[in-house]
mmCIF file of C-alpha atoms in Angstrom:
data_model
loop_
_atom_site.group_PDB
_atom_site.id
_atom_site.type_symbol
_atom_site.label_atom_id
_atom_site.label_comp_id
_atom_site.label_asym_id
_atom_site.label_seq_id
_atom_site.Cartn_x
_atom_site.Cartn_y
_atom_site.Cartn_z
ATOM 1 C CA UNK A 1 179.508 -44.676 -27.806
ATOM 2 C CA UNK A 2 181.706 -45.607 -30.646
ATOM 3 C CA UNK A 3 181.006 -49.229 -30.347
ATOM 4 C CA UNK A 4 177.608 -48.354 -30.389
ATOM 5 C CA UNK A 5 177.628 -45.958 -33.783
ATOM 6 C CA UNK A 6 179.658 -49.029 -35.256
ATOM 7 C CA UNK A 7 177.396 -51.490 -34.076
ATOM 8 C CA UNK A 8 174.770 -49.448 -35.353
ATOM 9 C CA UNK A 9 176.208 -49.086 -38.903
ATOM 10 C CA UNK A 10 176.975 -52.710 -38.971
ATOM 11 C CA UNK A 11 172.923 -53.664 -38.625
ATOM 12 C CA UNK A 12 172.468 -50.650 -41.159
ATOM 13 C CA UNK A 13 174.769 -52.655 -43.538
ATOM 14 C CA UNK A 14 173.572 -55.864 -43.170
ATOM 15 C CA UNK A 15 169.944 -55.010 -43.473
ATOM 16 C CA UNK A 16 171.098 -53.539 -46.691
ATOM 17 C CA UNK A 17 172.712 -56.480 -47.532
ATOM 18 C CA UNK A 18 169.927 -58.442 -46.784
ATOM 19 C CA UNK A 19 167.540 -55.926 -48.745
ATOM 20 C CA UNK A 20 169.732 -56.816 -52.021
ATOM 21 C CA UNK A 21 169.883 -60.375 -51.503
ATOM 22 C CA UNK A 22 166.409 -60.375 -51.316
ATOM 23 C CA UNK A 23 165.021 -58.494 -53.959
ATOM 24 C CA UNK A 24 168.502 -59.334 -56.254
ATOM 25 C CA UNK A 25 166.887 -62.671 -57.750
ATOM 26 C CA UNK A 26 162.844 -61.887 -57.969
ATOM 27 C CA UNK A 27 161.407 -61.080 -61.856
ATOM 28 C CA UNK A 28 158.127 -59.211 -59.965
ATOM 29 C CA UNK A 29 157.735 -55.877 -59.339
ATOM 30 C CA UNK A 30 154.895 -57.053 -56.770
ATOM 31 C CA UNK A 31 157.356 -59.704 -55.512
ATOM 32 C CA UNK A 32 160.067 -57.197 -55.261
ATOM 33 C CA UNK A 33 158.055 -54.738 -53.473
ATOM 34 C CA UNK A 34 156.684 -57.065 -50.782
ATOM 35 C CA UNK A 35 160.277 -58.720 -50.188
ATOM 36 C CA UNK A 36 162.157 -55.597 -49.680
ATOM 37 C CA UNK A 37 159.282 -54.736 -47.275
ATOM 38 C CA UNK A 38 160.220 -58.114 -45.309
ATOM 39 C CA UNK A 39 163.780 -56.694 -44.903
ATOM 40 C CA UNK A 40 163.784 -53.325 -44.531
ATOM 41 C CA UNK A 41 161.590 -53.865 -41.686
ATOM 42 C CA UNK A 42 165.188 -55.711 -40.061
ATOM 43 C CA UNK A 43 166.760 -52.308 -40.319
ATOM 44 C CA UNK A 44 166.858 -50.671 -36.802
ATOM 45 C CA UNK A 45 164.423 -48.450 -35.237
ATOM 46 C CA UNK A 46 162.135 -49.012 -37.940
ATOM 47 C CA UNK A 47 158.005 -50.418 -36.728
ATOM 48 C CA UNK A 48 156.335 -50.361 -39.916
ATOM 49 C CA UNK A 49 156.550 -50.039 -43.947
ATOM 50 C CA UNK A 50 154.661 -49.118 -47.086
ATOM 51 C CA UNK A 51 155.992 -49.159 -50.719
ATOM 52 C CA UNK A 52 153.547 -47.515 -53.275
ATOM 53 C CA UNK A 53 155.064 -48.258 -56.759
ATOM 54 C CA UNK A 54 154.169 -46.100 -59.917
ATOM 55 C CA UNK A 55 153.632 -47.353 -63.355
ATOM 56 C CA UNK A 56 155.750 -45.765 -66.176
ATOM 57 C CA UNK A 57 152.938 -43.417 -67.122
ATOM 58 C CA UNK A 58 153.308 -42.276 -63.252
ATOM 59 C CA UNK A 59 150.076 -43.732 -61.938
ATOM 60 C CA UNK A 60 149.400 -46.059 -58.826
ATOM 61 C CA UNK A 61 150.108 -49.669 -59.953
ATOM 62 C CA UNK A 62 150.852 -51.191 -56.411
ATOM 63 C CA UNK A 63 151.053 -51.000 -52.662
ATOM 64 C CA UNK A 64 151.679 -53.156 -49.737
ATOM 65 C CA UNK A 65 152.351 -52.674 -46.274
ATOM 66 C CA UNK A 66 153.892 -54.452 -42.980
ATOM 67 C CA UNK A 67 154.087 -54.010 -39.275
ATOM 68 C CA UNK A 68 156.883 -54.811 -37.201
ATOM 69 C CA UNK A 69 156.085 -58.275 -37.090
ATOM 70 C CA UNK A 70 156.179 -58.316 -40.850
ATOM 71 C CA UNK A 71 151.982 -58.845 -41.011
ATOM 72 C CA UNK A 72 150.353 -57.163 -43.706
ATOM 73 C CA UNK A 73 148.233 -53.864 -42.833
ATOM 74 C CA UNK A 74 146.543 -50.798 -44.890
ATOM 75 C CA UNK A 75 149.347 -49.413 -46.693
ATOM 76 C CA UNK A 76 149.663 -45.494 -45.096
ATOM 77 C CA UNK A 77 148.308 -42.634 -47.859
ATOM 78 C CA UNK A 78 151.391 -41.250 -48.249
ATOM 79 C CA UNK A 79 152.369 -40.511 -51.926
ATOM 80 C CA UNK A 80 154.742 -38.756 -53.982
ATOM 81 C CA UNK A 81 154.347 -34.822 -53.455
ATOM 82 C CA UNK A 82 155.088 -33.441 -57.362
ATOM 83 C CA UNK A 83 157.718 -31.171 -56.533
ATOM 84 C CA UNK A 84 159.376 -32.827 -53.103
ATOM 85 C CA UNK A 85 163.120 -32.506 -53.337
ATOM 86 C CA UNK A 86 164.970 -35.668 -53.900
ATOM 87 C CA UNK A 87 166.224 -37.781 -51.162
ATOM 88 C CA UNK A 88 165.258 -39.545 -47.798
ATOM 89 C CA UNK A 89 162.837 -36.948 -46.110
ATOM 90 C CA UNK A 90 161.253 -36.546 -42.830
ATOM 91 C CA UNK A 91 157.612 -36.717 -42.372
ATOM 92 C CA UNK A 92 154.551 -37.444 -40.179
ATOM 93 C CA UNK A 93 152.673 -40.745 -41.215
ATOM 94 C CA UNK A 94 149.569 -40.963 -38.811
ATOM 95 C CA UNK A 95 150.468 -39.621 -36.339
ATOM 96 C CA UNK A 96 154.223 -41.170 -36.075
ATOM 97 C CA UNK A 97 157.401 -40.018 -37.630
ATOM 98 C CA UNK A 98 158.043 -41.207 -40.498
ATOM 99 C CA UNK A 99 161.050 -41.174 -43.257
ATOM 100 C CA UNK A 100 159.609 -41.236 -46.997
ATOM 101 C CA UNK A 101 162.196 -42.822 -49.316
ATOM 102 C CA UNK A 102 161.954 -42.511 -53.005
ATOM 103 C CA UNK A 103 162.154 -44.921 -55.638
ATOM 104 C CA UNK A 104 163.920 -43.386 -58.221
ATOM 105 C CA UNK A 105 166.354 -44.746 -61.242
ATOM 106 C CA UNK A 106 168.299 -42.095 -63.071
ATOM 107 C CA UNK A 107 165.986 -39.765 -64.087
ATOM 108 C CA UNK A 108 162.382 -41.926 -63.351
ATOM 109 C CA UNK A 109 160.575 -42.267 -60.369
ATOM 110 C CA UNK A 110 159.029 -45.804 -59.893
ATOM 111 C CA UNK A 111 157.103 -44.899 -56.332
ATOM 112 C CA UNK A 112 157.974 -43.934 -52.963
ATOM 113 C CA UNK A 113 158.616 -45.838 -49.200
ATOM 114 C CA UNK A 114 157.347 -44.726 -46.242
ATOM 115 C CA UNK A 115 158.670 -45.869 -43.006
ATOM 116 C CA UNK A 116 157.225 -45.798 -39.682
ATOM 117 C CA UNK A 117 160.003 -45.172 -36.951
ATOM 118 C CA UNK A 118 159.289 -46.350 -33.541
ATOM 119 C CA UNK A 119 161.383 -45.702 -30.362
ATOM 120 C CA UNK A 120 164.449 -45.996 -31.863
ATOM 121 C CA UNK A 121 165.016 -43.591 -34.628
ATOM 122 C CA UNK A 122 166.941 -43.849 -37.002
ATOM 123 C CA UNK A 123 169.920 -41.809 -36.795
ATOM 124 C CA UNK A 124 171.422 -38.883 -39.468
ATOM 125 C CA UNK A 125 174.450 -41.208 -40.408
ATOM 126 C CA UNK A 126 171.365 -44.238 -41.877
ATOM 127 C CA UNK A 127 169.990 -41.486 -44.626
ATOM 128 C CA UNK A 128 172.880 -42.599 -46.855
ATOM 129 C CA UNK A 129 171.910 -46.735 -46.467
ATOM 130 C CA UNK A 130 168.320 -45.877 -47.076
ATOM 131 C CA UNK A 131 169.054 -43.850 -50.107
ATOM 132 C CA UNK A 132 170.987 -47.001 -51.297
ATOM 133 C CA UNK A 133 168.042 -49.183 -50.244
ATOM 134 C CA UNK A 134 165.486 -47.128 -52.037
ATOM 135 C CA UNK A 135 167.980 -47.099 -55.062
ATOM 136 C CA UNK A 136 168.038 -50.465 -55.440
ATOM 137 C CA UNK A 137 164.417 -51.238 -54.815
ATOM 138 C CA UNK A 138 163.560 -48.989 -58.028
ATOM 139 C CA UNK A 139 166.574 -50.860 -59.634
ATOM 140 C CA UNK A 140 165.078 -53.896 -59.095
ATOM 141 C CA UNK A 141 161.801 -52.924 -59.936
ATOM 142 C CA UNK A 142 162.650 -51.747 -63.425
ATOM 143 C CA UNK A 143 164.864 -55.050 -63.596
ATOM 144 C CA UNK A 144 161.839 -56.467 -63.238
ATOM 145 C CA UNK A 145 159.747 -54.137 -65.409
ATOM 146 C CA UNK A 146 162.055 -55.410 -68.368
ATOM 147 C CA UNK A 147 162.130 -58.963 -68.019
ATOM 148 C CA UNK A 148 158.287 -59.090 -67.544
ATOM 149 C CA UNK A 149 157.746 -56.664 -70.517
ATOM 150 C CA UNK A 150 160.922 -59.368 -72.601
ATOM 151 C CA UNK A 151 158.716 -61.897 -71.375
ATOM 152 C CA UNK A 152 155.464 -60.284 -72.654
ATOM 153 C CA UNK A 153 157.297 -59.831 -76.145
ATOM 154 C CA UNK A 154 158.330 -63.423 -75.744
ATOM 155 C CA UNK A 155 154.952 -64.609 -75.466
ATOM 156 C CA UNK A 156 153.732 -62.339 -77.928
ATOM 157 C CA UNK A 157 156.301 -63.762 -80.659
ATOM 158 C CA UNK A 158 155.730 -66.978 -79.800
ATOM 159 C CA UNK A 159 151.771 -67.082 -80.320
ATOM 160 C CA UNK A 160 152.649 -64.882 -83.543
ATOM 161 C CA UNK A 161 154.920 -67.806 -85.163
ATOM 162 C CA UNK A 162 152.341 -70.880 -83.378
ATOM 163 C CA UNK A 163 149.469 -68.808 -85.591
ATOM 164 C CA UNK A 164 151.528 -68.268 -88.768
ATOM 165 C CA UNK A 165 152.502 -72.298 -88.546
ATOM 166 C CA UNK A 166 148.858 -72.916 -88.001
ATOM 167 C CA UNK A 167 147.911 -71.158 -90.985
ATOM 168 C CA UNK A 168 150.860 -72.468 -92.946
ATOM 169 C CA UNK A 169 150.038 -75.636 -91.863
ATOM 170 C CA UNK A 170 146.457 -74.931 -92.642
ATOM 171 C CA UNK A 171 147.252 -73.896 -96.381
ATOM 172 C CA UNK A 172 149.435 -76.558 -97.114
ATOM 173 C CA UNK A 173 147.075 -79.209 -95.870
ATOM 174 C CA UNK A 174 144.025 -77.615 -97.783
ATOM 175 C CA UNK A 175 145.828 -76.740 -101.180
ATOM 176 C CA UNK A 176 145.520 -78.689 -103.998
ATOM 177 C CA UNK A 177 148.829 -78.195 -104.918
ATOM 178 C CA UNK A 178 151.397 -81.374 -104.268
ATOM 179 C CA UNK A 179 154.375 -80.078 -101.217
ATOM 180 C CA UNK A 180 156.886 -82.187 -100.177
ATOM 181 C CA UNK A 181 160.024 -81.086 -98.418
ATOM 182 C CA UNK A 182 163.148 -83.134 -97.564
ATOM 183 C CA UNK A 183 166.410 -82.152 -96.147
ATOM 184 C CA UNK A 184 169.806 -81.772 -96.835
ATOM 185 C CA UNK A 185 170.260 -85.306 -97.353
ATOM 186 C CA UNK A 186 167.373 -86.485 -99.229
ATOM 187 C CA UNK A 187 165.300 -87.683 -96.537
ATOM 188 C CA UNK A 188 161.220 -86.573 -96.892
ATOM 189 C CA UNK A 189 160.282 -84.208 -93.898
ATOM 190 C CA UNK A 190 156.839 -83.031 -94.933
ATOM 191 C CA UNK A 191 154.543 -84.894 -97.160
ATOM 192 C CA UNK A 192 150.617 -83.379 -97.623
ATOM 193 C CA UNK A 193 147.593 -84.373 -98.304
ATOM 194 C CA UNK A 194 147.768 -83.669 -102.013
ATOM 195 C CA UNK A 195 150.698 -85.709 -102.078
ATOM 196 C CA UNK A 196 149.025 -88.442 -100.583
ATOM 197 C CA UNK A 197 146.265 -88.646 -103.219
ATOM 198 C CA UNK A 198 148.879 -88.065 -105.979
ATOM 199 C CA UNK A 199 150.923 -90.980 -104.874
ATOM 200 C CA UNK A 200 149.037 -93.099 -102.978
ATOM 201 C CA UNK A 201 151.691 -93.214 -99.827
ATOM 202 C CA UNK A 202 150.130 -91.911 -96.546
ATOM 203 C CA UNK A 203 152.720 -89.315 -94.675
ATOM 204 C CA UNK A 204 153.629 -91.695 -91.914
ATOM 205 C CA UNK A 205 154.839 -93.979 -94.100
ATOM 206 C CA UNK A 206 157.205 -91.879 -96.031
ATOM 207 C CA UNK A 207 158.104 -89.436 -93.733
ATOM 208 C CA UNK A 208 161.973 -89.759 -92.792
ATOM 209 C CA UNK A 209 162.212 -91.680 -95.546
ATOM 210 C CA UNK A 210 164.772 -91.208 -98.903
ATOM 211 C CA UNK A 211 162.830 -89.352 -101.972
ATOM 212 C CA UNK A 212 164.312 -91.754 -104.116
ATOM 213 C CA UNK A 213 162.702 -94.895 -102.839
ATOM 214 C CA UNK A 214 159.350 -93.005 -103.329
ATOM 215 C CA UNK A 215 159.312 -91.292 -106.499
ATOM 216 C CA UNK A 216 159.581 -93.035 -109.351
ATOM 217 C CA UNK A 217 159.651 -92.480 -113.106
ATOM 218 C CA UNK A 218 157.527 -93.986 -115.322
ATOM 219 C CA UNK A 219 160.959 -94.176 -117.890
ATOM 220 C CA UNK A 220 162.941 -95.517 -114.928
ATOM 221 C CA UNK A 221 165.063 -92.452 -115.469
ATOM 222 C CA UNK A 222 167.331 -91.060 -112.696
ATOM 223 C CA UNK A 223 164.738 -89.330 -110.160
ATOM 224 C CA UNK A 224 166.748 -85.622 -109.171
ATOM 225 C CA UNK A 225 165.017 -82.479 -108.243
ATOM 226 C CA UNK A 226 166.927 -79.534 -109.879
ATOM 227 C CA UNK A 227 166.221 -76.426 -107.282
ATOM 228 C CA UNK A 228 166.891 -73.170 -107.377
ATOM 229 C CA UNK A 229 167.837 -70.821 -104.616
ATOM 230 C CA UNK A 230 165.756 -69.372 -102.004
ATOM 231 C CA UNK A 231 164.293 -65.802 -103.696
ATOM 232 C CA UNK A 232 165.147 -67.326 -107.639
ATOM 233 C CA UNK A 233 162.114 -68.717 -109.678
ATOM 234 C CA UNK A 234 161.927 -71.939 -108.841
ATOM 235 C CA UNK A 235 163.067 -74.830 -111.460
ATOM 236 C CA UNK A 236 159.988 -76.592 -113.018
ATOM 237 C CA UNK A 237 160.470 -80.175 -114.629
ATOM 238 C CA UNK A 238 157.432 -82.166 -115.834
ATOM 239 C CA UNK A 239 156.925 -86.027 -116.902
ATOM 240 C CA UNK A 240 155.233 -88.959 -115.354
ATOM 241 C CA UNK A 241 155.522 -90.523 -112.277
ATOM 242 C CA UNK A 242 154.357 -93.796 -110.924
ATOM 243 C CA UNK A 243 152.430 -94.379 -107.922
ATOM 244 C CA UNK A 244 152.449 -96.781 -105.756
ATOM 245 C CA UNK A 245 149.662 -98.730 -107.753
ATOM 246 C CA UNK A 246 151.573 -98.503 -110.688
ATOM 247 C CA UNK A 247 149.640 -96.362 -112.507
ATOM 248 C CA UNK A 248 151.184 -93.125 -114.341
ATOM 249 C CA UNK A 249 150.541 -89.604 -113.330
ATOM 250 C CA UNK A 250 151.996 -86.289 -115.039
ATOM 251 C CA UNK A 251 153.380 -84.071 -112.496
ATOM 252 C CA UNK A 252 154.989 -80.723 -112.886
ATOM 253 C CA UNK A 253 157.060 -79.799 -110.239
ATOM 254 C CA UNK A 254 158.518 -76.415 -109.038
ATOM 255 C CA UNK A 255 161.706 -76.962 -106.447
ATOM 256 C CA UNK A 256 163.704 -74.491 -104.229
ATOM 257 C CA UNK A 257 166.254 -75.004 -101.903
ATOM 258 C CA UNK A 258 166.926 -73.108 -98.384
ATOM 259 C CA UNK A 259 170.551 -72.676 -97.380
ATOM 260 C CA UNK A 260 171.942 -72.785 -94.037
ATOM 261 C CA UNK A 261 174.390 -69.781 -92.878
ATOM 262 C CA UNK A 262 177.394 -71.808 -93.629
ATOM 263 C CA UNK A 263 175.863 -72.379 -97.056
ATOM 264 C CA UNK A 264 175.020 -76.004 -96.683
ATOM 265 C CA UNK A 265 171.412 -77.063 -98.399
ATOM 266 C CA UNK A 266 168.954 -77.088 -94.784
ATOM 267 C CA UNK A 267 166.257 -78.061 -97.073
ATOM 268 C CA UNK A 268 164.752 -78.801 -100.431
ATOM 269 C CA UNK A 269 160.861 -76.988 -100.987
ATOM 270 C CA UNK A 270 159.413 -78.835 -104.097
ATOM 271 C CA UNK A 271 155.761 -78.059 -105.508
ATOM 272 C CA UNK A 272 153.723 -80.119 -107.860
ATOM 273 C CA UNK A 273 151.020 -79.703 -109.670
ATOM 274 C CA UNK A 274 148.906 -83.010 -110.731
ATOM 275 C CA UNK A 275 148.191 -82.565 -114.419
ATOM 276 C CA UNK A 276 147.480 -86.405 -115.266
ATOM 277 C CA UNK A 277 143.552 -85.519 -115.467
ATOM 278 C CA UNK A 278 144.294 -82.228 -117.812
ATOM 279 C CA UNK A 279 146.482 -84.419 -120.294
ATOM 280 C CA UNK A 280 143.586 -87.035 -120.401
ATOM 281 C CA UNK A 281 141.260 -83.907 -120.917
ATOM 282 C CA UNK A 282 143.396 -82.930 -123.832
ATOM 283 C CA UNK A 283 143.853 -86.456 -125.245
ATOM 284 C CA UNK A 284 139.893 -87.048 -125.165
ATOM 285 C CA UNK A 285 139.461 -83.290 -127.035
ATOM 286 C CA UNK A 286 142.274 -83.980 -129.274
ATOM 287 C CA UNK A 287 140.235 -87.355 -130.637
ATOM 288 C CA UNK A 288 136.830 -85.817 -130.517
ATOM 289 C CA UNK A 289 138.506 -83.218 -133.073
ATOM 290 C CA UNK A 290 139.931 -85.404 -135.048
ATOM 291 C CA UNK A 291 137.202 -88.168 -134.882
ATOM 292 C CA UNK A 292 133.659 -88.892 -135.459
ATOM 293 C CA UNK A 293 131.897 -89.470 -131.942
ATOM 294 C CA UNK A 294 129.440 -92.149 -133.682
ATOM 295 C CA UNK A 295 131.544 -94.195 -135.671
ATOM 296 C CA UNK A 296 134.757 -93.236 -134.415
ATOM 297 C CA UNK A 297 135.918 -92.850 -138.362
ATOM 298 C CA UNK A 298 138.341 -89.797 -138.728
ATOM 299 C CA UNK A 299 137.236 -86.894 -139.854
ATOM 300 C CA UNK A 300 137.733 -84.611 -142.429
ATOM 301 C CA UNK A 301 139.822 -82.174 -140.078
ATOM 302 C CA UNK A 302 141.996 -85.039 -139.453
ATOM 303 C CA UNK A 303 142.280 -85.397 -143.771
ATOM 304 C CA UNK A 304 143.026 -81.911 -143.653
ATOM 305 C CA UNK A 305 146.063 -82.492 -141.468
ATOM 306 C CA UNK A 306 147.148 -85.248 -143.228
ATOM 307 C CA UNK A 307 147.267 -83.502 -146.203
ATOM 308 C CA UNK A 308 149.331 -80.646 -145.028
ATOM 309 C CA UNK A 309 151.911 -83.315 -143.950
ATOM 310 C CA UNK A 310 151.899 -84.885 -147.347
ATOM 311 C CA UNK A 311 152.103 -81.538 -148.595
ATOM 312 C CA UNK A 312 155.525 -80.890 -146.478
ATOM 313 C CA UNK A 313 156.925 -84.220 -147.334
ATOM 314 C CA UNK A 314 156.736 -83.382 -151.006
ATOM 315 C CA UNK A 315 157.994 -79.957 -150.389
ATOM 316 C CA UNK A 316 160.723 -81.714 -148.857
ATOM 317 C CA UNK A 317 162.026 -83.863 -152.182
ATOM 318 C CA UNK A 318 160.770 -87.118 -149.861
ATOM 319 C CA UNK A 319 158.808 -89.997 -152.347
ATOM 320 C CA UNK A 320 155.043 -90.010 -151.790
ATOM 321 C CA UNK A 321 152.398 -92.870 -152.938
ATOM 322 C CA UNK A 322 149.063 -90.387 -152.883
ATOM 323 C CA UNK A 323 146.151 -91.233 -151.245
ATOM 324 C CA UNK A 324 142.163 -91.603 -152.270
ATOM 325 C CA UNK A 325 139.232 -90.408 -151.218
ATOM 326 C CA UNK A 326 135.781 -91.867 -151.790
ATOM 327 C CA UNK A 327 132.500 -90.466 -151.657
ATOM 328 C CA UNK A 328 129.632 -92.568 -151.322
ATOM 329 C CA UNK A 329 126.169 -91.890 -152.271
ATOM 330 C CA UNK A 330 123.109 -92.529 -150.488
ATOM 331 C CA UNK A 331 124.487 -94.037 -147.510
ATOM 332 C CA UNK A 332 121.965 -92.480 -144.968
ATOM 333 C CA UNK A 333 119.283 -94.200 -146.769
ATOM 334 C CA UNK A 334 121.380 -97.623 -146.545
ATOM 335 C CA UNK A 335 122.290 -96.829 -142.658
ATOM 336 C CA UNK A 336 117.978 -96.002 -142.339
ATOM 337 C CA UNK A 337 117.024 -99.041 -144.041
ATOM 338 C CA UNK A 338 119.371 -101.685 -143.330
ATOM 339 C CA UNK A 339 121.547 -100.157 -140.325
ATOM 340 C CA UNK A 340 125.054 -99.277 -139.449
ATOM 341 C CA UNK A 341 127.039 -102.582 -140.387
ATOM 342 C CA UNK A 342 125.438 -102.736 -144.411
ATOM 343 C CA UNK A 343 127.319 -99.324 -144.754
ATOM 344 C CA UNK A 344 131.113 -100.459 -143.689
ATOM 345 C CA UNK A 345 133.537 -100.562 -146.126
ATOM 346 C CA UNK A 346 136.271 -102.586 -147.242
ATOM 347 C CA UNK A 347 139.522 -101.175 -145.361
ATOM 348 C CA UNK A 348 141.370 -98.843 -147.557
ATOM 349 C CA UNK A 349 145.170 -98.442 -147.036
ATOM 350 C CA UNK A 350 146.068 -94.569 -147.733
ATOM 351 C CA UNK A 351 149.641 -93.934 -147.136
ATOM 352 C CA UNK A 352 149.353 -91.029 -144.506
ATOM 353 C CA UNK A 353 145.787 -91.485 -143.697
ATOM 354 C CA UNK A 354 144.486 -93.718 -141.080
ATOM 355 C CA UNK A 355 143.008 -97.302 -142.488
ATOM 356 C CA UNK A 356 138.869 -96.511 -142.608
ATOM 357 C CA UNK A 357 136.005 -98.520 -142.993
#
């Protein structure tokens, strides 16, 4: 009889063994549930299973069931009584003793087992293995609860930062602005579109490349992007730039620089703003203010600048030679009758005022 009870606690011990191993390694509370089924149907005296998990708001998420060959069947109706004291209890599942088993982690339930005994019962001495069993079933399935809700989270982060690069990417591409960023050693990592037109180098071909061999001063001064740190205002420098046609364009640029946790530069953010068709703006309204659109002849708002400086210079002590002024009568009648070349005069040299005709 002794060899028998041992016996009998030795299957008891490996079926909880193998219950563990089983349902140890699996990251689904479905898989869990229908692997600890294929186990604890190796524990003696037991013909049939059902596990009916709970979700954490404590309503039916999932059942399963198994005969004794480990086929699947109806899972049995029996449920968690609200109320049922805790522990391995005996019941009538139909029509056949039954044990229910619940699921339970520290203070949560996670769903009940119900298992169909057949000629061999299951003894007093097996309550304590299938409390275990149950134990680490509901373990298991909140092991598995956490990794799939981690792995929800994961996904969730992940297709958060994929659409906040898509719509960096997407602003970066689509602004006007000029962004190029290059690491800590000089070399261009991101080159856009505005860049492109700026410069005329496409991004594969600079990309990886040295800043230096790129960008070029139109003074052939030393090319160095002064940046400030990450969270500072960023340090602006302006002048002009050649690209790769050789032709000139003004550029202001704004630079910052992102540290690594050890402090080293990680990489260099630099902003530019293409201002070569504002200067030529400002160069074409600065001569239409201080010329005559017909004859191209400066006007008297240019005189009156003159002047001033003329003014200054004597304020100054510094010599001066004067300058004259004629005013000719008639002329519109000359331009009428004879046209725009009888009216030209001899060139006048006035110190301080542009030669006329």
């Amino acid at each position: 009889t002794q060899q028998q009870r041992i016996k009998h606690s030795y299957t008891s011990l490996e079926g909880l063994y193998r219950v563990a191993e089983a349902i140890n390694p699996v990251l689904s509370e479905q898989d869990v549930a229908e692997r600890a089924l294929d186990r604890v149907l190796d524990l003696p005296g037991v013909s049939g299973a059902t596990i009916r998990l709970l979700g954490l708001d404590g309503r039916p998420a999932f059942a399963v069931g198994r005969d004794a060959t480990g086929a699947a069947v109806a899972p049995c109706e029996c449920t968690v009584v609200p109320g049922q004291p805790a522990g391995v209890a005996r019941a009538t599942c139909r029509g056949e003793p039954s044990l229910r088993v619940p699921l339970t982690t520290g203070m949560r339930n996670r769903g009940m087992m119900c298992l169909t005994l057949g000629d061999g019962a299951l003894a007093d001495d097996d309550r304590q293995v299938l409390e275990t069993v149950g134990s680490q079933i509901a373990v298991a399935i909140e092991r598995a609860h956490l990794y799939g809700n981690m792995e929800r989270l994961v996904d969730e982060r992940t297709a958060a930062l994929e659409s906040e690069r898509a719509l960096l990417s997407a602003v970066v591409n689509l602004s006007g602005a000029l962004v190029c960023v290059f690491d800590g050693d000089g070399n261009i990592r991101l080159f856009n579109p505005a860049c492109e037109q700026s410069s005329g180098w496409r991004a594969d071909e600079v990309l990886g490349r040295p800043f230096r061999d790129l960008f070029r001063r139109a003074d052939n001064a030393p090319v160095e992007f002064n940046a400030s740190p990450a969270g500072a205002v960023p340090v602006q420098q302006s002048g002009e730039w050649l690209a790769r046609d050789g032709s000139v364009r003004s550029v202001i640029w704004s630079s910052t620089m992102l540290r690594r946790a050890d402090g080293s530069v990680q990489y260099v953010v630099t902003t530019g703003m293409d201002v070569t068709e504002l200067r030529r703006a400002e160069e074409k309204l600065r001569y239409l203010s201080n010329f005559d659109r017909e004859t191209g002849l400066p006007n008297d708002v240019l005189l009156r600048d003159r002047v001033r400086q003329m003014q200054a210079r004597v304020i100054d002590g510094k010599p001066l030679l004067g300058y004259r002024r004629l005013r000719m009568t008639r002329l519109q009648v000359i331009r009428a009758s004879l046209g725009l070349e009888a009216e030209q005069l001899p060139e006048l040299g006035a110190v301080g005022y542009p030669k006329t005709s």
